[in-house]
Amino acid sequence: MRLSVVMPVYNEAATVAASVERLRGVPLPLEIICIDDGSTDHTRAVLERLLAEGRIDILVANVRNQGKGTAVRTGIQRATGQVIVIQDADLEYDPHDLPRLLEPILDGRADAVFGSRFLGGPHRVLYFWHRVGNGVLTLLSNTLTDLNLTDMETCYKMARADLMKSLPLRARRFGIEPELTARLAQTRARIYEVPISYSGRTYAEGKKINWKDGLAALWHILRYNLLPPKAPSYGPTPLSTAGATADVEVGGRLRGPVQFPPPDVSDAVTQRRGGAEDPLRGPAAPRARVAASDEEPA
C-alpha cells in the first residue's frame, strides 16, 4: 500500500523543504507529488533540488499561478498510490498525524477521513474570528451535505484513490475545500473525522487566506452542493477481494494484508525522480524531472 501525498506549493521557499522532510519522517510508504503553482520566489529551485536528491517523487511546475484547486486536481490525476491525501507546504499541519487518518481506511471502516483541528488536538491559539468563520462555513456545508463535520475547511482530506479520482472536481482556488466535501458527501462514501494537531501561521509569517476567501467559500458551498455536476454514488470494492495486497504498520500495529483496487493509471506521467521506471506506467523519459504546465487538468 502506498499513500500519495499531493502538495500544492506557492511561494513557500522558506518552508517547503522542512515540510518534505517531515513527510519523509513518517513511517509509511509515500509518493510525494509537489505542484509548484507559478511561484515567484525561489520555490521552484528548492523543489528541483529536492527532486534531484530523491526527496520528492513527482514535480509539476505551472507556468502561471492557477490556484490551489487546480494544483490539487493536477496532483490527484498523477497519483499512483492506493490512498491520496492533501498536504499543505506551510508547516501548519503535522504529517505525523497521517497514520491516524489512515487507520480507519485500513480497518475498512472509512472511504474518506478528515483531520479536524477542533476535536481536541494540540493547536496554536490564534484568531478568534477565523474560528467563528470556520464554524459558520462548516455549519452551512453540513446543512447542505447532511454531514456532521466539525472542520470542513481542513487541509487534511484523505480518501481511497479510486474514490478521489471519481470526483468531478472543478474548483480552481480555495473553493477546493468545500467542493471536496460536497462531492464526497454526494457519493455517500463512509466519512470519518479524527483529531489532528495544528500550528497556524500569522499573516506576518505568511498566511495567505483572508476574509475575501471566506466570502467566496459561501458561494462555493452553495454552488457545489446545489448545481451540477454531481458526484456518482460510490460502491467500494470489498478490501478482501480487490487489487494487490501489502502489509502496513499503523499506530504500532501491523495491519495486513490490506487490499485496495488498482489505481487509475490512464494519464501518462513522465516526470519522476531520476527518470526511474515506474512499475505501473513503464519507463519514464530519462531525466524528465519536471513537467511545465499552463493548462488546467481535465
Short mmCIF file of C-alpha atoms in Angstrom, two decimals:
data_model
loop_
_atom_site.label_atom_id
_atom_site.label_comp_id
_atom_site.label_asym_id
_atom_site.label_seq_id
_atom_site.Cartn_x
_atom_site.Cartn_y
_atom_site.Cartn_z
CA MET A 1 0.00 0.00 0.00
CA ARG A 2 1.30 3.42 -0.93
CA LEU A 3 -0.03 6.78 0.23
CA SER A 4 0.13 9.53 -2.40
CA VAL A 5 0.67 12.96 -0.82
CA VAL A 6 -0.46 15.84 -3.03
CA MET A 7 1.33 19.05 -2.00
CA PRO A 8 0.34 22.30 -3.75
CA VAL A 9 3.08 24.90 -3.31
CA TYR A 10 3.04 28.64 -3.93
CA ASN A 11 5.85 30.91 -2.71
CA GLU A 12 6.84 28.58 0.14
CA ALA A 13 10.61 28.57 -0.40
CA ALA A 14 11.16 29.07 3.33
CA THR A 15 9.09 26.07 4.45
CA VAL A 16 8.68 23.52 1.66
CA ALA A 17 11.96 21.65 2.31
CA ALA A 18 11.11 21.27 6.00
CA SER A 19 7.61 20.11 5.06
CA VAL A 20 9.04 17.41 2.81
CA GLU A 21 11.48 16.27 5.49
CA ARG A 22 8.62 15.96 7.98
CA LEU A 23 6.80 13.79 5.47
CA ARG A 24 9.84 11.61 4.95
CA GLY A 25 9.95 11.04 8.70
CA VAL A 26 6.53 9.37 8.67
CA PRO A 27 6.77 5.53 8.81
CA LEU A 28 4.56 4.97 5.76
CA PRO A 29 5.32 4.16 2.10
CA LEU A 30 4.80 7.55 0.45
CA GLU A 31 4.62 9.04 -3.02
CA ILE A 32 5.20 12.80 -2.70
CA ILE A 33 3.79 14.89 -5.55
CA CYS A 34 4.61 18.61 -5.49
CA ILE A 35 2.84 21.12 -7.72
CA ASP A 36 4.64 24.46 -7.94
CA ASP A 37 1.79 26.81 -8.77
CA GLY A 38 3.73 29.54 -10.55
CA SER A 39 5.81 30.65 -7.56
CA THR A 40 7.62 33.97 -7.92
CA ASP A 41 10.26 33.33 -5.25
CA HIS A 42 12.85 30.52 -5.45
CA THR A 43 10.40 27.75 -4.52
CA ARG A 44 10.93 26.12 -7.93
CA ALA A 45 14.68 25.84 -7.36
CA VAL A 46 14.15 24.30 -3.92
CA LEU A 47 11.74 21.73 -5.35
CA GLU A 48 14.09 20.85 -8.21
CA ARG A 49 16.85 20.23 -5.66
CA LEU A 50 14.54 18.03 -3.58
CA LEU A 51 13.62 16.07 -6.69
CA ALA A 52 17.27 15.61 -7.66
CA GLU A 53 18.01 14.37 -4.13
CA GLY A 54 15.14 11.87 -4.30
CA ARG A 55 13.18 13.55 -1.51
CA ILE A 56 10.09 14.05 -3.69
CA ASP A 57 8.82 11.75 -6.42
CA ILE A 58 6.98 13.98 -8.90
CA LEU A 59 7.27 17.70 -9.58
CA VAL A 60 4.79 19.58 -11.75
CA ALA A 61 5.54 23.25 -12.40
CA ASN A 62 2.77 25.57 -13.55
CA VAL A 63 3.93 28.39 -15.78
CA ARG A 64 1.46 30.77 -14.11
CA ASN A 65 -0.45 30.72 -10.85
CA GLN A 66 -3.70 28.81 -11.32
CA GLY A 67 -4.84 28.34 -7.72
CA LYS A 68 -4.80 25.65 -5.06
CA GLY A 69 -7.78 23.83 -6.52
CA THR A 70 -6.14 23.43 -9.91
CA ALA A 71 -2.92 22.24 -8.26
CA VAL A 72 -4.79 19.68 -6.15
CA ARG A 73 -6.65 18.35 -9.18
CA THR A 74 -3.36 18.04 -11.07
CA GLY A 75 -1.81 16.08 -8.21
CA ILE A 76 -4.79 13.74 -7.92
CA GLN A 77 -4.52 12.94 -11.62
CA ARG A 78 -0.86 11.98 -11.27
CA ALA A 79 -1.15 9.98 -8.05
CA THR A 80 -0.47 6.25 -8.31
CA GLY A 81 -0.95 5.30 -4.66
CA GLN A 82 -3.99 3.47 -3.36
CA VAL A 83 -4.85 6.30 -0.94
CA ILE A 84 -4.50 10.06 -1.55
CA VAL A 85 -4.15 12.90 0.96
CA ILE A 86 -3.71 16.66 0.57
CA GLN A 87 -0.79 18.26 2.43
CA ASP A 88 -0.03 21.99 2.61
CA ALA A 89 3.60 23.09 2.42
CA ASP A 90 3.45 25.72 5.17
CA LEU A 91 4.16 23.56 8.28
CA GLU A 92 0.70 24.21 9.77
CA TYR A 93 -0.28 20.52 9.53
CA ASP A 94 1.89 17.79 11.06
CA PRO A 95 2.45 14.75 8.80
CA HIS A 96 2.88 12.56 11.88
CA ASP A 97 -0.93 12.69 12.10
CA LEU A 98 -1.22 10.85 8.77
CA PRO A 99 -1.09 7.31 10.25
CA ARG A 100 -4.04 8.25 12.46
CA LEU A 101 -6.01 9.41 9.42
CA LEU A 102 -5.11 6.27 7.50
CA GLU A 103 -6.20 3.86 10.21
CA PRO A 104 -10.00 3.94 9.57
CA ILE A 105 -9.37 3.29 5.86
CA LEU A 106 -7.05 0.37 6.54
CA ASP A 107 -9.56 -1.04 9.01
CA GLY A 108 -12.26 -0.94 6.34
CA ARG A 109 -14.41 1.48 8.35
CA ALA A 110 -14.00 4.52 6.10
CA ASP A 111 -13.57 5.51 2.47
CA ALA A 112 -12.51 9.07 3.35
CA VAL A 113 -11.13 10.71 6.50
CA PHE A 114 -11.00 14.37 7.52
CA GLY A 115 -8.46 15.62 10.05
CA SER A 116 -10.23 18.05 12.38
CA ARG A 117 -8.43 20.91 14.09
CA PHE A 118 -11.34 21.28 16.51
CA LEU A 119 -11.64 17.82 18.08
CA GLY A 120 -9.19 18.35 20.91
CA GLY A 121 -5.77 18.01 19.30
CA PRO A 122 -3.00 20.42 20.34
CA HIS A 123 -3.14 23.68 18.41
CA ARG A 124 -1.65 27.13 18.39
CA VAL A 125 -4.01 29.80 19.75
CA LEU A 126 -4.61 32.48 17.10
CA TYR A 127 -7.52 34.36 15.57
CA PHE A 128 -10.97 34.26 17.20
CA TRP A 129 -12.80 35.42 14.08
CA HIS A 130 -11.11 32.77 11.96
CA ARG A 131 -12.58 30.17 14.30
CA VAL A 132 -16.01 31.78 14.06
CA GLY A 133 -15.76 31.91 10.28
CA ASN A 134 -14.75 28.25 10.12
CA GLY A 135 -17.72 27.36 12.28
CA VAL A 136 -20.17 29.26 10.07
CA LEU A 137 -18.81 27.71 6.87
CA THR A 138 -18.84 24.23 8.36
CA LEU A 139 -22.42 24.70 9.59
CA LEU A 140 -23.63 25.81 6.16
CA SER A 141 -21.78 22.94 4.50
CA ASN A 142 -23.24 20.43 6.95
CA THR A 143 -26.73 21.79 6.34
CA LEU A 144 -26.44 21.06 2.62
CA THR A 145 -24.44 17.81 2.80
CA ASP A 146 -26.26 16.30 5.79
CA LEU A 147 -22.91 15.57 7.44
CA ASN A 148 -21.85 16.44 11.00
CA LEU A 149 -18.28 17.55 10.38
CA THR A 150 -16.50 19.87 12.79
CA ASP A 151 -13.91 21.20 10.29
CA MET A 152 -14.96 21.38 6.65
CA GLU A 153 -12.08 23.70 5.72
CA THR A 154 -9.32 21.39 6.96
CA CYS A 155 -6.47 20.74 4.56
CA TYR A 156 -6.20 17.12 5.70
CA LYS A 157 -8.66 15.28 3.49
CA MET A 158 -7.70 11.67 2.78
CA ALA A 159 -9.57 9.20 0.59
CA ARG A 160 -9.15 5.99 -1.31
CA ALA A 161 -7.66 6.79 -4.70
CA ASP A 162 -10.49 5.28 -6.73
CA LEU A 163 -12.95 7.46 -4.82
CA MET A 164 -10.86 10.63 -5.08
CA LYS A 165 -10.29 10.16 -8.81
CA SER A 166 -14.02 9.65 -9.43
CA LEU A 167 -14.97 13.11 -8.13
CA PRO A 168 -15.92 15.70 -10.81
CA LEU A 169 -13.77 18.45 -9.29
CA ARG A 170 -13.91 21.93 -10.86
CA ALA A 171 -12.61 24.39 -8.23
CA ARG A 172 -9.58 26.45 -9.17
CA ARG A 173 -8.63 28.12 -5.90
CA PHE A 174 -9.59 27.78 -2.23
CA GLY A 175 -13.04 26.55 -3.27
CA ILE A 176 -11.46 23.11 -3.45
CA GLU A 177 -12.13 22.54 0.28
CA PRO A 178 -15.95 22.93 0.15
CA GLU A 179 -16.03 21.18 -3.22
CA LEU A 180 -14.17 18.10 -1.98
CA THR A 181 -16.56 17.96 0.97
CA ALA A 182 -19.65 18.33 -1.20
CA ARG A 183 -18.50 15.76 -3.77
CA LEU A 184 -17.59 13.19 -1.13
CA ALA A 185 -20.99 13.66 0.51
CA GLN A 186 -22.71 13.17 -2.84
CA THR A 187 -21.02 9.79 -3.30
CA ARG A 188 -22.46 8.52 0.02
CA ALA A 189 -18.97 7.35 0.91
CA ARG A 190 -18.18 6.49 4.52
CA ILE A 191 -16.50 9.55 6.04
CA TYR A 192 -14.66 9.69 9.37
CA GLU A 193 -13.13 12.56 11.33
CA VAL A 194 -10.08 12.25 13.56
CA PRO A 195 -8.40 14.91 15.74
CA ILE A 196 -5.17 16.43 14.48
CA SER A 197 -2.67 18.97 15.78
CA TYR A 198 -2.49 22.39 14.17
CA SER A 199 0.16 25.13 14.24
CA GLY A 200 -1.43 28.04 12.38
CA ARG A 201 0.61 30.89 10.96
CA THR A 202 0.09 34.61 11.41
CA TYR A 203 -0.15 36.87 8.38
CA ALA A 204 3.36 38.13 9.17
CA GLU A 205 4.53 34.52 8.94
CA GLY A 206 2.98 34.05 5.51
CA LYS A 207 -0.66 33.07 5.96
CA LYS A 208 -2.46 33.70 2.65
CA ILE A 209 -6.18 33.12 3.21
CA ASN A 210 -8.26 36.18 4.17
CA TRP A 211 -11.85 37.41 4.60
CA LYS A 212 -12.40 37.55 0.84
CA ASP A 213 -11.72 33.82 0.66
CA GLY A 214 -14.28 33.31 3.41
CA LEU A 215 -16.95 35.15 1.42
CA ALA A 216 -16.02 33.18 -1.69
CA ALA A 217 -16.36 29.96 0.31
CA LEU A 218 -20.02 30.76 0.96
CA TRP A 219 -20.66 30.81 -2.79
CA HIS A 220 -18.61 27.66 -3.34
CA ILE A 221 -20.61 25.77 -0.70
CA LEU A 222 -23.87 26.71 -2.43
CA ARG A 223 -22.52 26.10 -5.92
CA TYR A 224 -21.01 22.67 -5.41
CA ASN A 225 -23.90 21.36 -3.34
CA LEU A 226 -26.79 22.68 -5.42
CA LEU A 227 -25.55 22.89 -9.02
CA PRO A 228 -24.44 20.09 -11.37
CA PRO A 229 -22.37 18.08 -11.94
CA LYS A 230 -22.96 15.75 -9.02
CA ALA A 231 -20.52 13.05 -7.98
CA PRO A 232 -21.61 9.47 -8.72
CA SER A 233 -22.52 7.14 -5.87
CA TYR A 234 -19.52 5.22 -4.58
CA GLY A 235 -19.55 1.50 -4.06
CA PRO A 236 -16.15 0.47 -2.71
CA THR A 237 -14.70 -2.79 -3.90
CA PRO A 238 -14.50 -5.10 -0.87
CA LEU A 239 -11.00 -4.88 0.51
CA SER A 240 -10.86 -8.67 0.78
CA THR A 241 -11.23 -9.15 -2.98
CA ALA A 242 -9.63 -6.12 -4.60
CA GLY A 243 -6.26 -5.35 -6.08
CA ALA A 244 -2.83 -6.04 -4.67
CA THR A 245 -2.00 -6.60 -1.01
CA ALA A 246 0.52 -5.02 1.31
CA ASP A 247 1.38 -5.14 5.00
CA VAL A 248 1.19 -1.71 6.61
CA GLU A 249 2.11 -0.72 10.15
CA VAL A 250 -0.11 1.96 11.70
CA GLY A 251 -0.13 3.03 15.32
CA GLY A 252 2.46 0.41 16.25
CA ARG A 253 0.29 -2.46 14.98
CA LEU A 254 0.76 -4.40 11.78
CA ARG A 255 -2.29 -4.07 9.58
CA GLY A 256 -2.20 -6.50 6.73
CA PRO A 257 -2.58 -7.91 4.31
CA VAL A 258 -4.74 -4.95 3.27
CA GLN A 259 -6.13 -4.85 -0.25
CA PHE A 260 -7.10 -1.96 -2.48
CA PRO A 261 -8.33 -1.65 -6.05
CA PRO A 262 -5.56 -0.78 -8.51
CA PRO A 263 -5.17 2.97 -9.10
CA ASP A 264 -6.28 4.68 -12.29
CA VAL A 265 -3.14 4.99 -14.42
CA SER A 266 -4.73 6.25 -17.62
CA ASP A 267 -2.93 9.61 -17.52
CA ALA A 268 0.72 9.31 -18.56
CA VAL A 269 3.31 10.92 -16.29
CA THR A 270 6.89 11.24 -17.48
CA GLN A 271 8.39 13.38 -14.71
CA ARG A 272 9.75 11.25 -11.89
CA ARG A 273 12.77 11.43 -9.66
CA GLY A 274 15.86 10.30 -11.53
CA GLY A 275 13.82 9.34 -14.59
CA ALA A 276 13.31 5.96 -12.91
CA GLU A 277 10.94 3.39 -14.36
CA ASP A 278 7.56 3.37 -12.70
CA PRO A 279 6.21 -0.16 -12.25
CA LEU A 280 2.69 0.91 -13.24
CA ARG A 281 3.49 3.19 -16.17
CA GLY A 282 6.69 1.81 -17.67
CA PRO A 283 9.95 3.71 -18.24
CA ALA A 284 9.92 7.46 -17.79
CA ALA A 285 11.81 9.70 -20.16
CA PRO A 286 15.45 9.96 -19.00
CA ARG A 287 15.91 12.82 -16.56
CA ALA A 288 12.46 14.20 -17.39
CA ARG A 289 12.08 15.55 -13.93
CA VAL A 290 9.72 18.50 -14.27
CA ALA A 291 6.51 18.92 -16.22
CA ALA A 292 5.84 22.56 -17.02
CA SER A 293 2.14 23.18 -17.47
CA ASP A 294 -0.02 26.12 -18.47
CA GLU A 295 -3.18 24.05 -18.84
CA GLU A 296 -5.85 23.07 -16.37
CA PRO A 297 -6.33 19.39 -15.64
CA ALA A 298 -9.23 17.78 -17.43
#
